[in-house]
Coordinates of C-alpha atoms and ligand atoms in Angstrom, one line a residue:
Chain O
M1144 CA 45.4 25.3 70.4
N1145 CA 47.0 28.5 71.5
K1146 CA 47.1 29.2 75.2
R1147 CA 44.6 31.8 76.5
L1148 CA 46.2 34.8 77.9
F1149 CA 45.0 37.3 80.4
V1150 CA 46.6 40.6 79.5
K1151 CA 46.3 44.4 79.4
G1152 CA 45.3 46.1 76.2
N1153 CA 48.7 47.7 76.0
E1154 CA 50.3 44.3 76.1
A1155 CA 47.9 42.7 73.6
V1156 CA 48.8 45.3 70.9
C1157 CA 52.5 44.4 71.4
I1158 CA 51.8 40.7 71.2
G1159 CA 49.9 41.1 68.0
A1160 CA 52.6 43.4 66.5
I1161 CA 55.4 41.0 67.3
A1162 CA 53.4 38.1 65.8
A1163 CA 53.1 40.2 62.7
G1164 CA 56.8 40.5 62.4
C1165 CA 57.4 43.9 64.1
R1166 CA 61.0 43.9 65.3
Y1167 CA 61.6 47.6 65.8
Y1168 CA 60.1 49.9 68.3
F1169 CA 61.0 53.6 69.0
G1170 CA 59.1 55.5 71.6
Y1171 CA 59.0 57.9 74.6
P1172 CA 57.0 57.3 77.8
I1173 CA 53.6 58.8 78.4
T1174 CA 50.7 57.6 80.5
P1175 CA 48.5 55.7 79.8
Q1176 CA 50.5 53.6 77.3
N1177 CA 53.7 52.9 79.2
E1178 CA 53.2 49.1 79.2
I1179 CA 53.8 49.3 75.4
P1180 CA 57.4 50.5 75.5
E1181 CA 58.0 48.4 78.6
Y1182 CA 56.8 45.3 76.9
M1183 CA 58.7 45.9 73.7
S1184 CA 61.9 46.6 75.7
R1185 CA 61.6 43.2 77.3
E1186 CA 60.7 41.2 74.3
L1187 CA 62.4 42.7 71.2
P1188 CA 66.1 42.1 72.1
G1189 CA 65.5 38.3 72.5
L1190 CA 63.9 38.3 69.0
G1191 CA 66.9 39.9 67.4
G1192 CA 65.0 43.2 67.2
T1193 CA 65.6 46.7 68.5
F1194 CA 63.9 48.7 71.2
L1195 CA 65.1 52.2 71.6
Q1196 CA 63.8 54.8 74.1
A1197 CA 64.1 58.1 72.1
E1198 CA 64.9 61.5 73.6
S1199 CA 61.4 62.8 72.6
E1200 CA 58.4 61.8 70.5
V1201 CA 59.8 64.0 67.7
A1202 CA 62.9 61.8 67.6
A1203 CA 61.0 58.6 68.1
I1204 CA 58.8 59.1 65.0
N1205 CA 61.8 60.1 62.9
M1206 CA 63.6 56.9 64.0
V1207 CA 60.4 55.1 62.9
L1208 CA 60.7 57.0 59.6
G1209 CA 64.3 55.9 59.1
A1210 CA 63.6 52.3 60.0
S1211 CA 60.6 52.2 57.7
A1212 CA 62.6 53.7 54.9
A1213 CA 65.1 50.9 55.6
G1214 CA 62.3 48.4 55.0
A1215 CA 61.5 47.2 58.5
R1216 CA 58.2 46.6 60.2
V1217 CA 58.3 49.3 62.9
M1218 CA 56.0 50.6 65.6
T1219 CA 55.7 53.5 68.0
S1220 CA 53.1 54.4 70.5
S1221 CA 52.1 57.4 72.5
S1222 CA 49.1 59.4 73.8
G1223 CA 47.7 62.8 72.9
P1224 CA 50.5 65.3 73.7
G1225 CA 53.1 62.9 72.2
I1226 CA 51.0 62.3 69.1
S1227 CA 51.0 66.1 68.6
L1228 CA 54.8 66.0 68.6
K1229 CA 54.8 63.2 66.1
A1230 CA 52.5 65.0 63.7
E1231 CA 55.4 66.5 61.7
G1232 CA 57.0 63.1 61.2
L1233 CA 53.7 61.5 60.3
S1234 CA 53.1 64.1 57.6
Y1235 CA 56.6 63.4 56.2
M1236 CA 55.9 59.7 56.3
A1237 CA 52.6 60.1 54.5
G1238 CA 54.4 62.3 51.9
S1239 CA 57.2 59.8 51.6
E1240 CA 54.8 56.8 51.3
L1241 CA 56.2 55.0 54.4
P1242 CA 54.4 52.3 56.3
A1243 CA 54.5 52.0 60.1
V1244 CA 52.1 51.4 63.0
I1245 CA 51.4 54.1 65.5
V1246 CA 49.4 53.4 68.6
N1247 CA 47.5 56.3 70.3
M1248 CA 46.1 55.4 73.7
M1249 CA 44.1 58.6 74.0
R1250 CA 44.0 60.6 77.1
C1251 CA 42.0 63.7 78.1
G1252 CA 43.0 67.0 76.7
P1253 CA 43.6 69.6 75.5
G1254 CA 47.0 70.5 76.9
L1255 CA 48.2 68.3 79.7
G1256 CA 44.5 67.6 80.4
G1257 CA 44.4 64.3 82.3
I1258 CA 45.4 60.7 81.9
D1259 CA 41.8 59.4 81.8
A1260 CA 40.2 57.8 78.8
S1261 CA 39.0 60.1 76.1
Q1262 CA 38.1 60.1 72.4
A1263 CA 39.0 63.7 71.7
D1264 CA 41.9 62.8 69.3
Y1265 CA 39.4 61.5 66.7
F1266 CA 39.9 64.6 64.4
Q1267 CA 43.7 64.5 64.9
A1268 CA 43.7 60.8 63.9
V1269 CA 41.3 60.7 61.0
K1270 CA 41.9 64.1 59.4
G1271 CA 45.6 63.8 59.3
G1272 CA 46.9 65.6 62.3
G1273 CA 49.9 67.1 60.6
H1274 CA 50.3 69.5 57.7
G1275 CA 49.6 69.1 54.0
G1276 CA 46.4 67.2 53.7
Y1277 CA 46.9 63.4 54.1
H1278 CA 45.3 60.5 55.8
M1279 CA 46.4 57.6 57.8
I1280 CA 44.6 54.3 58.2
V1281 CA 42.9 54.5 61.6
L1282 CA 41.6 51.3 63.4
A1283 CA 39.6 51.5 66.6
P1284 CA 39.5 48.2 68.6
D1285 CA 36.9 47.7 71.3
S1286 CA 38.4 44.7 73.1
I1287 CA 41.7 43.2 74.1
Q1288 CA 41.3 40.5 71.5
E1289 CA 40.7 43.1 68.8
L1290 CA 43.7 45.1 69.8
Y1291 CA 45.8 42.0 69.1
D1292 CA 44.0 41.2 65.8
L1293 CA 44.1 44.7 64.5
A1294 CA 47.8 45.1 65.3
M1295 CA 48.4 42.5 62.5
V1296 CA 45.8 44.1 60.2
A1297 CA 47.5 47.5 60.7
F1298 CA 50.9 46.3 59.6
D1299 CA 49.5 44.6 56.6
L1300 CA 47.4 47.5 55.5
A1301 CA 50.3 50.0 56.1
D1302 CA 52.5 47.9 53.8
Q1303 CA 49.9 47.3 51.2
Y1304 CA 48.9 51.0 50.9
R1305 CA 52.4 52.4 51.9
M1306 CA 51.2 54.7 54.6
P1307 CA 51.1 55.0 58.4
A1308 CA 48.4 53.1 60.2
M1309 CA 47.1 54.2 63.6
I1310 CA 45.6 52.1 66.2
L1311 CA 43.3 54.4 68.1
G1312 CA 42.6 53.2 71.6
D1313 CA 42.2 55.0 74.9
A1314 CA 43.2 54.8 78.5
M1315 CA 40.4 52.5 79.3
I1316 CA 41.1 49.8 76.7
G1317 CA 44.9 50.2 77.2
Q1318 CA 44.7 49.6 80.9
M1319 CA 41.9 47.0 80.9
K1320 CA 42.7 43.3 81.3
E1321 CA 40.8 40.7 79.4
A1322 CA 41.2 37.3 77.9
L1323 CA 43.1 37.0 74.6
I1324 CA 43.3 33.9 72.4
P1325 CA 46.4 34.3 70.2
H1326 CA 46.3 32.8 66.7
D1327 CA 48.9 32.5 64.0
Y1328 CA 49.6 35.5 61.9
K1329 CA 48.3 35.1 58.3
P1330 CA 48.9 38.1 56.0
L1331 CA 45.7 39.7 54.7
G1332 CA 46.8 39.1 51.2
E1333 CA 49.9 39.3 49.1
L1334 CA 52.3 41.9 50.6
P1335 CA 54.1 44.1 48.2
N1336 CA 57.8 43.7 47.7
K1337 CA 59.7 46.6 49.4
D1338 CA 61.9 47.2 46.4
W1339 CA 61.8 51.0 47.1
C1340 CA 63.5 50.9 50.5
V1341 CA 67.1 52.0 51.2
T1342 CA 69.6 49.3 51.9
G1343 CA 72.7 50.8 50.3
K1344 CA 72.7 50.1 46.5
R1345 CA 74.4 46.7 46.9
G1346 CA 74.8 46.3 43.1
R1347 CA 71.4 47.9 42.3
E1348 CA 71.8 50.1 39.2
K1349 CA 70.0 53.1 40.6
G1350 CA 70.0 54.4 44.1
N1351 CA 66.7 54.4 46.0
T1352 CA 65.3 57.7 47.2
V1353 CA 62.8 58.1 49.9
K1354 CA 61.4 61.7 49.8
S1355 CA 58.4 63.9 50.0
L1356 CA 59.8 66.9 48.1
Y1357 CA 58.4 67.3 44.5
L1358 CA 59.7 70.4 42.8
A1359 CA 59.2 69.8 39.1
D1360 CA 56.2 71.4 37.5
G1361 CA 53.1 69.3 38.1
A1362 CA 55.0 66.6 40.0
L1363 CA 53.5 67.4 43.4
E1364 CA 50.0 67.6 42.1
A1365 CA 50.4 64.2 40.5
H1366 CA 51.9 62.8 43.7
N1367 CA 49.0 64.2 45.8
W1368 CA 46.4 62.7 43.3
R1369 CA 48.2 59.4 43.6
L1370 CA 48.0 59.5 47.4
H1371 CA 44.3 60.5 47.1
G1372 CA 43.7 57.5 44.9
R1373 CA 45.0 55.2 47.6
Y1374 CA 42.6 56.8 50.1
Q1375 CA 39.8 56.1 47.6
D1376 CA 40.9 52.5 47.2
L1377 CA 40.9 52.1 51.0
K1378 CA 37.3 53.4 51.1
D1379 CA 36.3 50.9 48.4
Q1380 CA 38.1 47.9 49.8
Q1381 CA 39.1 48.1 53.4
V1382 CA 36.1 49.4 55.4
R1383 CA 35.6 47.4 58.6
C1384 CA 32.5 47.8 60.7
E1385 CA 30.4 45.8 63.2
T1386 CA 26.6 46.2 63.1
I1387 CA 24.0 44.8 65.4
G1388 CA 20.3 44.7 64.6
I1389 CA 20.3 47.6 62.1
E1390 CA 17.9 45.7 59.6
D1391 CA 14.8 46.6 61.5
A1392 CA 16.1 49.5 63.6
E1393 CA 14.1 52.6 64.2
L1394 CA 17.0 54.3 65.9
I1395 CA 20.7 53.6 65.3
L1396 CA 23.2 54.1 68.0
T1397 CA 26.8 54.6 66.8
A1398 CA 30.0 54.6 68.9
F1399 CA 33.6 53.4 68.4
G1400 CA 36.3 51.9 70.7
S1401 CA 35.6 51.5 74.4
T1402 CA 32.5 53.6 74.2
A1403 CA 31.0 51.0 71.9
R1404 CA 31.3 48.4 74.7
I1405 CA 28.9 50.5 76.8
A1406 CA 26.8 51.2 73.8
K1407 CA 26.4 47.4 73.1
T1408 CA 25.0 46.9 76.6
A1409 CA 22.6 49.9 76.2
V1410 CA 21.4 48.5 72.9
S1411 CA 20.5 45.1 74.4
M1412 CA 18.8 46.9 77.3
A1413 CA 16.7 48.8 74.7
R1414 CA 15.9 45.6 72.8
Q1415 CA 14.7 43.9 76.0
A1416 CA 12.5 46.9 76.6
G1417 CA 11.0 46.4 73.1
L1418 CA 12.8 49.3 71.4
K1419 CA 14.0 48.6 67.9
V1420 CA 17.5 50.0 68.3
G1421 CA 20.5 49.0 66.3
L1422 CA 24.3 49.6 66.5
I1423 CA 26.9 50.7 64.0
R1424 CA 30.4 50.4 65.4
P1425 CA 33.0 51.7 62.9
I1426 CA 36.2 49.6 63.3
T1427 CA 38.0 51.6 60.6
L1428 CA 37.6 55.3 61.3
F1429 CA 39.6 56.0 58.2
P1430 CA 38.3 54.7 55.8
F1431 CA 35.0 55.7 57.4
P1432 CA 32.1 53.3 56.8
E1433 CA 30.2 55.9 54.8
Q1434 CA 28.2 53.4 52.7
I1435 CA 27.1 51.4 55.7
F1436 CA 25.6 54.6 57.3
R1437 CA 24.1 55.6 54.0
Q1438 CA 22.4 52.3 53.4
A1439 CA 21.2 51.9 57.0
T1440 CA 19.6 55.3 57.0
E1441 CA 17.7 54.6 53.8
R1442 CA 15.1 53.1 56.0
C1443 CA 16.0 54.3 59.5
N1444 CA 16.0 58.0 59.7
R1445 CA 17.5 58.6 63.2
V1446 CA 21.1 58.1 64.5
L1447 CA 22.5 58.8 67.9
C1448 CA 26.2 59.2 68.0
V1449 CA 27.9 58.7 71.4
E1450 CA 31.5 59.8 72.1
L1451 CA 33.9 60.6 74.9
N1452 CA 34.3 64.1 73.6
N1453 CA 32.2 67.1 72.5
G1454 CA 31.4 65.7 69.1
Q1455 CA 33.9 64.7 66.5
M1456 CA 32.9 61.4 64.7
V1457 CA 29.4 62.8 64.6
E1458 CA 30.5 65.1 61.8
D1459 CA 31.6 62.1 59.7
V1460 CA 28.3 60.4 60.4
R1461 CA 26.4 63.5 59.2
L1462 CA 28.5 63.7 56.0
S1463 CA 27.9 60.0 55.4
V1464 CA 24.1 60.2 55.7
D1465 CA 24.0 63.5 53.8
R1466 CA 20.8 64.8 55.3
Q1467 CA 18.9 61.6 54.8
A1468 CA 18.7 61.1 58.5
D1469 CA 18.5 63.1 61.7
V1470 CA 21.9 62.7 63.4
R1471 CA 22.0 63.5 67.1
F1472 CA 24.9 63.6 69.6
Y1473 CA 25.5 62.7 73.2
G1474 CA 29.0 63.3 74.5
R1475 CA 30.9 63.1 77.8
P1476 CA 34.2 65.0 77.5
G1477 CA 35.4 64.7 81.1
G1478 CA 37.5 61.5 81.0
T1479 CA 36.9 58.2 82.8
G1480 CA 35.2 60.1 85.6
S1481 CA 32.4 61.1 83.3
L1482 CA 32.2 57.8 81.4
P1483 CA 28.6 57.1 80.5
T1484 CA 27.0 54.1 82.2
P1485 CA 24.8 51.7 80.2
E1486 CA 21.8 52.9 82.1
E1487 CA 22.6 56.5 81.1
L1488 CA 22.9 55.5 77.4
F1489 CA 19.7 53.5 77.7
E1490 CA 18.0 56.6 79.0
Q1491 CA 19.3 58.6 76.0
L1492 CA 18.0 55.9 73.6
Q1493 CA 14.6 56.1 75.2
K1494 CA 14.6 59.8 74.9
H1495 CA 15.8 60.0 71.2
Y1496 CA 13.5 57.1 70.3
K1497 CA 10.5 59.1 71.2
D1498 CA 11.2 62.7 70.2
Chain H
M24 CA 97.1 59.3 29.4
I25 CA 97.1 59.7 33.2
T26 CA 93.9 60.9 34.8
V27 CA 94.7 63.4 37.5
F28 CA 91.2 64.7 38.2
E29 CA 87.8 63.2 37.7
R30 CA 84.3 63.3 39.0
P31 CA 83.9 60.9 42.0
R32 CA 81.9 57.8 41.0
S33 CA 79.6 58.4 44.0
L34 CA 78.4 61.6 42.4
K35 CA 76.0 61.7 39.4
P36 CA 77.1 63.4 36.2
V37 CA 74.7 66.4 36.7
S38 CA 75.2 70.1 37.2
S39 CA 74.2 71.6 40.5
H40 CA 71.7 74.2 41.6
F41 CA 74.0 75.8 44.2
C42 CA 74.8 79.5 44.0
P43 CA 78.1 80.7 42.6
G44 CA 80.8 80.4 45.3
C45 CA 78.7 78.2 47.6
H46 CA 80.7 75.5 49.2
H47 CA 78.0 72.8 49.4
G48 CA 79.2 71.5 46.0
T49 CA 82.8 71.3 47.4
V50 CA 81.7 69.4 50.5
H51 CA 79.5 67.0 48.4
R52 CA 82.6 66.3 46.4
L53 CA 84.7 65.6 49.4
V54 CA 82.2 63.2 50.8
A55 CA 81.7 61.4 47.5
R56 CA 85.5 61.0 47.1
A57 CA 85.8 59.6 50.6
L58 CA 83.1 57.0 49.8
D59 CA 84.9 56.2 46.5
R60 CA 88.3 55.7 48.2
L61 CA 86.9 53.5 50.9
E62 CA 84.8 51.7 48.3
L63 CA 81.6 52.4 50.2
Q64 CA 79.3 53.6 47.5
Q65 CA 77.4 50.4 47.3
Q66 CA 76.6 50.2 51.0
T67 CA 76.0 53.9 51.9
I68 CA 72.8 55.5 52.8
G69 CA 72.7 59.3 53.0
I70 CA 70.3 61.2 55.1
A71 CA 69.3 64.6 53.5
S72 CA 68.2 67.4 55.7
V73 CA 66.1 70.5 55.1
G74 CA 68.1 73.5 53.8
C75 CA 70.2 74.1 50.7
S76 CA 71.4 70.5 50.9
V77 CA 68.0 68.8 50.7
L78 CA 68.6 67.7 47.1
L79 CA 71.3 65.3 48.1
Y80 CA 69.7 62.5 46.0
E81 CA 70.0 64.7 42.9
Y82 CA 73.8 64.6 43.2
F83 CA 74.8 61.5 45.1
D84 CA 74.6 58.2 43.3
I85 CA 73.6 56.3 46.5
D86 CA 70.5 55.5 48.5
V87 CA 69.1 58.6 50.2
V88 CA 66.3 59.3 52.8
E89 CA 65.0 62.8 53.2
S90 CA 64.3 63.9 56.8
P91 CA 62.3 66.7 58.4
H92 CA 64.1 69.8 59.4
G93 CA 66.7 68.9 62.2
R94 CA 65.7 65.3 62.5
A95 CA 68.3 63.7 60.3
P96 CA 70.2 62.1 63.3
A97 CA 67.0 60.4 64.4
V98 CA 66.2 59.2 60.9
A99 CA 69.8 58.0 60.6
T100 CA 69.4 56.1 63.9
G101 CA 66.4 54.3 62.5
V102 CA 68.1 53.4 59.3
K103 CA 71.3 52.3 61.0
R104 CA 69.5 50.1 63.5
V105 CA 67.9 48.2 60.7
H106 CA 71.0 48.0 58.5
P107 CA 74.0 48.0 60.9
D108 CA 76.3 46.9 58.1
S109 CA 75.5 50.0 56.0
I110 CA 77.4 53.3 56.1
V111 CA 75.0 56.0 57.2
F112 CA 75.7 59.7 57.1
T113 CA 73.7 62.8 57.7
Y114 CA 74.4 66.1 55.9
Q115 CA 73.1 69.1 57.8
G116 CA 73.3 72.9 57.8
D117 CA 73.8 75.0 60.9
G118 CA 70.1 75.9 61.2
D119 CA 69.2 72.3 60.8
L120 CA 71.7 70.8 63.3
A121 CA 72.4 73.6 65.8
A122 CA 68.9 75.1 66.1
I123 CA 65.8 73.0 65.4
G124 CA 67.7 69.7 65.6
T125 CA 69.9 70.3 68.7
A126 CA 68.2 67.6 70.7
E127 CA 68.5 65.0 68.0
I128 CA 72.2 65.6 67.3
I129 CA 73.2 65.6 71.0
H130 CA 71.3 62.4 71.7
A131 CA 72.5 60.6 68.6
A132 CA 76.0 61.4 69.6
N133 CA 75.4 60.5 73.2
R134 CA 74.1 57.1 72.2
G135 CA 77.3 56.6 70.1
E136 CA 75.3 55.9 67.0
N137 CA 77.7 54.5 64.5
I138 CA 77.0 57.2 61.9
T139 CA 78.9 60.1 60.4
V140 CA 77.6 63.6 60.6
I141 CA 78.7 66.2 58.0
F142 CA 77.9 69.6 59.5
V143 CA 78.1 72.5 57.1
N144 CA 78.4 75.8 59.0
N145 CA 77.9 78.9 56.9
T146 CA 76.7 81.0 59.8
T147 CA 73.3 81.6 58.2
Y148 CA 70.1 80.0 57.0
G149 CA 70.9 79.8 53.4
M150 CA 67.8 78.4 51.8
T151 CA 65.2 80.6 53.6
G152 CA 67.1 83.7 52.6
G153 CA 69.8 84.6 55.0
Q154 CA 68.3 84.7 58.5
M155 CA 70.3 84.5 61.7
A156 CA 71.6 81.0 62.6
P157 CA 72.8 79.9 66.0
T158 CA 76.3 80.1 64.5
S159 CA 76.0 83.7 63.3
L160 CA 78.9 85.8 64.6
G161 CA 78.5 88.7 67.0
G162 CA 77.6 91.7 65.0
Q163 CA 76.7 89.7 61.9
V164 CA 74.0 91.4 59.8
T165 CA 71.4 89.0 58.6
T166 CA 67.8 89.5 57.5
T167 CA 66.6 88.9 61.1
T168 CA 69.5 90.7 62.8
P169 CA 69.4 93.8 60.6
Y170 CA 71.3 95.8 63.3
G171 CA 73.8 93.0 63.7
R172 CA 73.7 90.0 66.0
D173 CA 73.5 91.3 69.5
L174 CA 75.1 88.8 71.8
E175 CA 73.2 90.2 74.8
K176 CA 69.9 89.8 73.1
D177 CA 70.3 87.1 70.5
G178 CA 72.7 84.8 72.3
N179 CA 76.2 83.6 71.3
P180 CA 77.5 81.7 68.3
I181 CA 77.4 78.0 69.2
R182 CA 80.4 75.8 68.8
M183 CA 79.1 72.4 67.9
A184 CA 82.4 70.5 67.2
E185 CA 83.6 71.3 70.7
M186 CA 80.2 70.4 72.3
M187 CA 80.1 67.1 70.5
A188 CA 83.6 66.3 71.8
L189 CA 82.3 66.5 75.3
L190 CA 79.9 63.6 74.8
D191 CA 80.9 60.1 75.8
G192 CA 79.3 58.6 72.7
T193 CA 81.4 60.7 70.3
H194 CA 84.4 59.0 68.9
F195 CA 85.6 61.7 66.6
S196 CA 84.9 65.4 66.3
A197 CA 86.7 67.9 64.2
R198 CA 86.3 71.3 62.5
V199 CA 87.7 71.9 59.0
A200 CA 87.3 74.6 56.4
V201 CA 87.1 74.7 52.6
D202 CA 88.1 78.2 51.8
A203 CA 91.5 77.5 50.3
P204 CA 93.0 74.6 48.4
K205 CA 95.2 73.3 51.1
R206 CA 92.4 73.3 53.6
V207 CA 90.1 71.6 51.1
A208 CA 92.7 68.8 50.9
Q209 CA 92.9 68.6 54.7
A210 CA 89.0 68.6 55.0
G211 CA 88.9 65.7 52.5
R212 CA 91.3 63.7 54.7
V213 CA 89.3 64.4 57.9
I214 CA 86.0 63.4 56.2
Q215 CA 87.6 60.3 54.9
K216 CA 88.9 59.4 58.3
A217 CA 85.4 59.9 59.8
F218 CA 83.9 57.4 57.3
E219 CA 86.8 55.0 57.9
M220 CA 86.1 55.0 61.6
Q221 CA 82.4 54.3 61.0
K222 CA 83.4 51.5 58.7
N223 CA 85.5 50.1 61.5
G224 CA 82.5 50.3 63.8
A225 CA 84.0 53.0 66.0
G226 CA 80.9 55.0 66.9
F227 CA 79.7 58.6 66.3
T228 CA 81.9 60.7 64.1
F229 CA 81.3 64.4 63.5
V230 CA 82.9 66.8 61.0
E231 CA 82.1 70.5 61.0
V232 CA 82.9 72.3 57.8
L233 CA 83.2 76.1 57.7
A234 CA 81.7 77.1 54.4
A235 CA 80.7 80.2 52.5
C236 CA 77.3 81.5 51.5
P237 CA 78.3 84.4 49.3
T238 CA 74.7 85.1 48.2
N239 CA 73.3 85.6 51.7
W240 CA 76.5 87.2 53.0
G241 CA 76.3 89.7 50.2
L242 CA 80.0 89.1 49.3
S243 CA 81.8 88.0 46.1
A244 CA 83.0 84.4 46.2
L245 CA 86.6 85.5 46.9
D246 CA 85.6 87.9 49.7
A247 CA 83.4 85.2 51.1
N248 CA 86.4 82.9 51.3
E249 CA 88.3 85.7 52.9
R250 CA 85.6 86.0 55.6
I251 CA 86.0 82.4 56.6
S252 CA 89.6 82.8 57.6
Q253 CA 89.4 86.4 58.9
E254 CA 86.1 86.3 60.8
M255 CA 84.9 82.8 61.3
M256 CA 88.1 81.0 62.3
P257 CA 88.7 83.2 65.3
C258 CA 85.3 82.2 66.7
F259 CA 85.4 78.6 65.2
P260 CA 88.9 77.4 65.5
L261 CA 89.9 74.5 63.2
G262 CA 91.2 71.3 64.7
T263 CA 90.4 67.9 66.1
F264 CA 88.6 68.1 69.4
K265 CA 88.3 64.4 70.0
D266 CA 89.8 61.3 68.3
L267 CA 89.4 58.0 69.9
S268 CA 90.9 56.1 66.9
A269 CA 94.3 56.9 68.3
S270 CA 93.6 55.3 71.7
Q271 CA 91.9 52.3 70.0
G272 CA 95.2 51.7 68.1
Ligands
TPP1844 C1 59.9 72.7 60.6 C2 60.5 73.6 59.6 N1 60.8 74.8 60.0 C3 61.3 75.7 59.1 C4 61.6 75.3 57.9 C5 62.1 76.3 56.9 N2 63.5 76.1 56.6 C6 64.0 75.5 55.5 S1 65.6 75.5 55.3 C7 65.8 76.4 56.7 C8 67.2 76.8 57.2 C9 68.2 75.9 56.8 O1 69.4 76.5 57.2 P1 70.7 75.6 57.3 O2 70.4 74.4 58.1 O3 71.7 76.5 58.0 O4 71.1 75.2 55.9 P2 71.6 76.0 54.6 O5 70.3 76.3 53.8 O6 72.2 77.3 55.1 O7 72.5 75.1 53.8 C10 64.6 76.6 57.3 C11 64.4 77.4 58.6 C12 61.2 74.0 57.5 N3 61.4 73.5 56.3 N4 60.7 73.1 58.4

C-alpha cells in the first residue's frame, strides 16, 4: 500500500510527473504555481535530473523544446501571462511534433489581472494559443488526486501523439491541499520509440532533423493534414469525461476543473430537492467530449454551463449540441473573490429548470 | 594522387541556396571542417536559427533542431542538459542573436552552458530583405534606415564578442572575418578551437564572424569583401577578447 499524502495541488502534479519519468523541468516563477518549480528544484537533482530556472518563460519553453527534441520527458509550468510568452514556443513544438507537459495554473486576467483562480485561459489552451492553427491535448483535473493521475496521462498522451499536453488547473486547485494516494505508474499503452530525436548520429546513417519548416510544394499542406489527423484520432480515442445522473436529467449542468467541484454539490442539492439535474464534467477539454454532449442532449434539451469567466467553454458546448439543445451560461469572471457558492449554483439550477 | 581539397564529411554533397558572394556557405564549411578534424560529426547536434541559415539541416550531415527566432541558445541549453556528452552548437545571424534573442544569448553565456555559438554578423537582416540590424553601422542605408542609420535615433552598432567576454560564464570569445583567404584560414582555426574547448568541457564559447551580404548591401561580391575590412573592422575589431583555455593550461 502506498502511503497517503496530504499535499498541495501544485505538489501533486510534480509527484505524478516524476513518477511518470519526468526528469527535466525548465520554468520561471509566477504566482500561483511557484510550488511547482520549487518542488522540482528540490527533487530532480537527487534523481539524476535537471531543474533549471530560465531567464524568462520564452527561454523556458525553448529549453523544453530542446530537451524534448533530445528525447527527454520534460515539463514546464506557468500561469496566464507566462503562458502567453510560451505561445511562440508551443506553436513551434506543435509544428515540430514535440511532446512535453505544460501546466497552467490559471489566474485572473487580462494583463496582470490578479492572482486569484480563474478559467479565462480556456480559449488560449484549447484553441492553440499560438500562431498557425494547432491543438494541444488539454486536461482539466478537479482534485489533487486527479492532478497526480493526469500528470501521468499527460506524458503518455504527449508521447503517443507527439504533441504538447497542457494540464489546465487554476489558483484554487493549485493552492488547495487534499489527500493523495500515490500509485505505481503504468503507461497507458505501448509508448512509441523516440527514434526521431536528436542524440548526435552515433553511427546512424542519416541525421535526425527536428523542424517545423516545410518549403517544398505541397509539403506544408500534407504536414498540416497529418497533424489534423492526429487531432481527429484524439477525438475518437482519448475523450475523458465524468458524468453524473445524465440518464434521466431534465437539465444538465456542465463545468470543468475547480468549478466542477462546486457544481457537484449544487447538483446533489438539486437532486435532494427533487430536480432531475445531471452533470457533465469534461476532463479532456481538447479533445472536447462532443459526442457525450450530443448524445445526452438527444433526450435532455437544456444545458447550463458554469465557468469562472465570461463564457468560453460554452461555445464548445453549443457547437457540440449543434442547436439540438438550449445552452445557457452562468459566469463569474472576478477571481476567487467572486467564486460561486453551491447555493448560488443551486439557485441558478432552479431558475433554469423552470424557465 | 594527393587530395589537397575536398568537401568536409560533415557537409552533405548538395548545392546551396545562398546568394552569390554570401559568406554563410564559407562559415558552414569552416564549422564542418572543424567537426571533421575533431572527429565530432557523430556526436554533434546543431541548432538552426531563423534567418538565412535556417536550412542548416539541408547542408550539415548531422542531427539538427530548428529553433524559433532568437531562441537557439535556450534550445541548445535543453538539448545539452539532456545529452551532456554531445557537442552542441548554435548558428545565428545578428538579427537573431543581437536583437530578438539578446536575453537568451546573454543568459546562456552567463550560465556557462558548454555549447559553441557561431554568430554570423553581416550588419543586416538578410532573409527578410535587408532591414536594419543591431549591428548595422552608423550611416548604413538599409530598407528601414533609408536615410542611413542615425546613431542618435536608431542606437549604436552592438559589439557582441566584447559583451560576451564580460560574462563570467564565457570561456572563449573572439571575432574573425572571412573576407580574404588568410582570414578564412584564421577563422577556421578559431572555430576549431572553440569546438575543441567544448569537447574538453570548458564552458561557453563564442565566435563572431564578420560576413558579407552582397545582395542586401547592393554590392558586388568583391566590393562586399572590401566593405568588411574598410567599414566593418574599424567598428568591429578582430581579435580574441577572452580565452580561458590558456589559464586552464
Ligand atoms: C518572431 C519572429 N519575428 C520575425 C521573424 C522574421 N525574420 C526572419 S529572418 C529575420 C532576420 C534574420 O536576420 P539575421 O539573424 O541577421 O540573419 P540573416 O538572414 O542575415 O542571415 C527576421 C526578422 C520571424 N521569423 N520570427
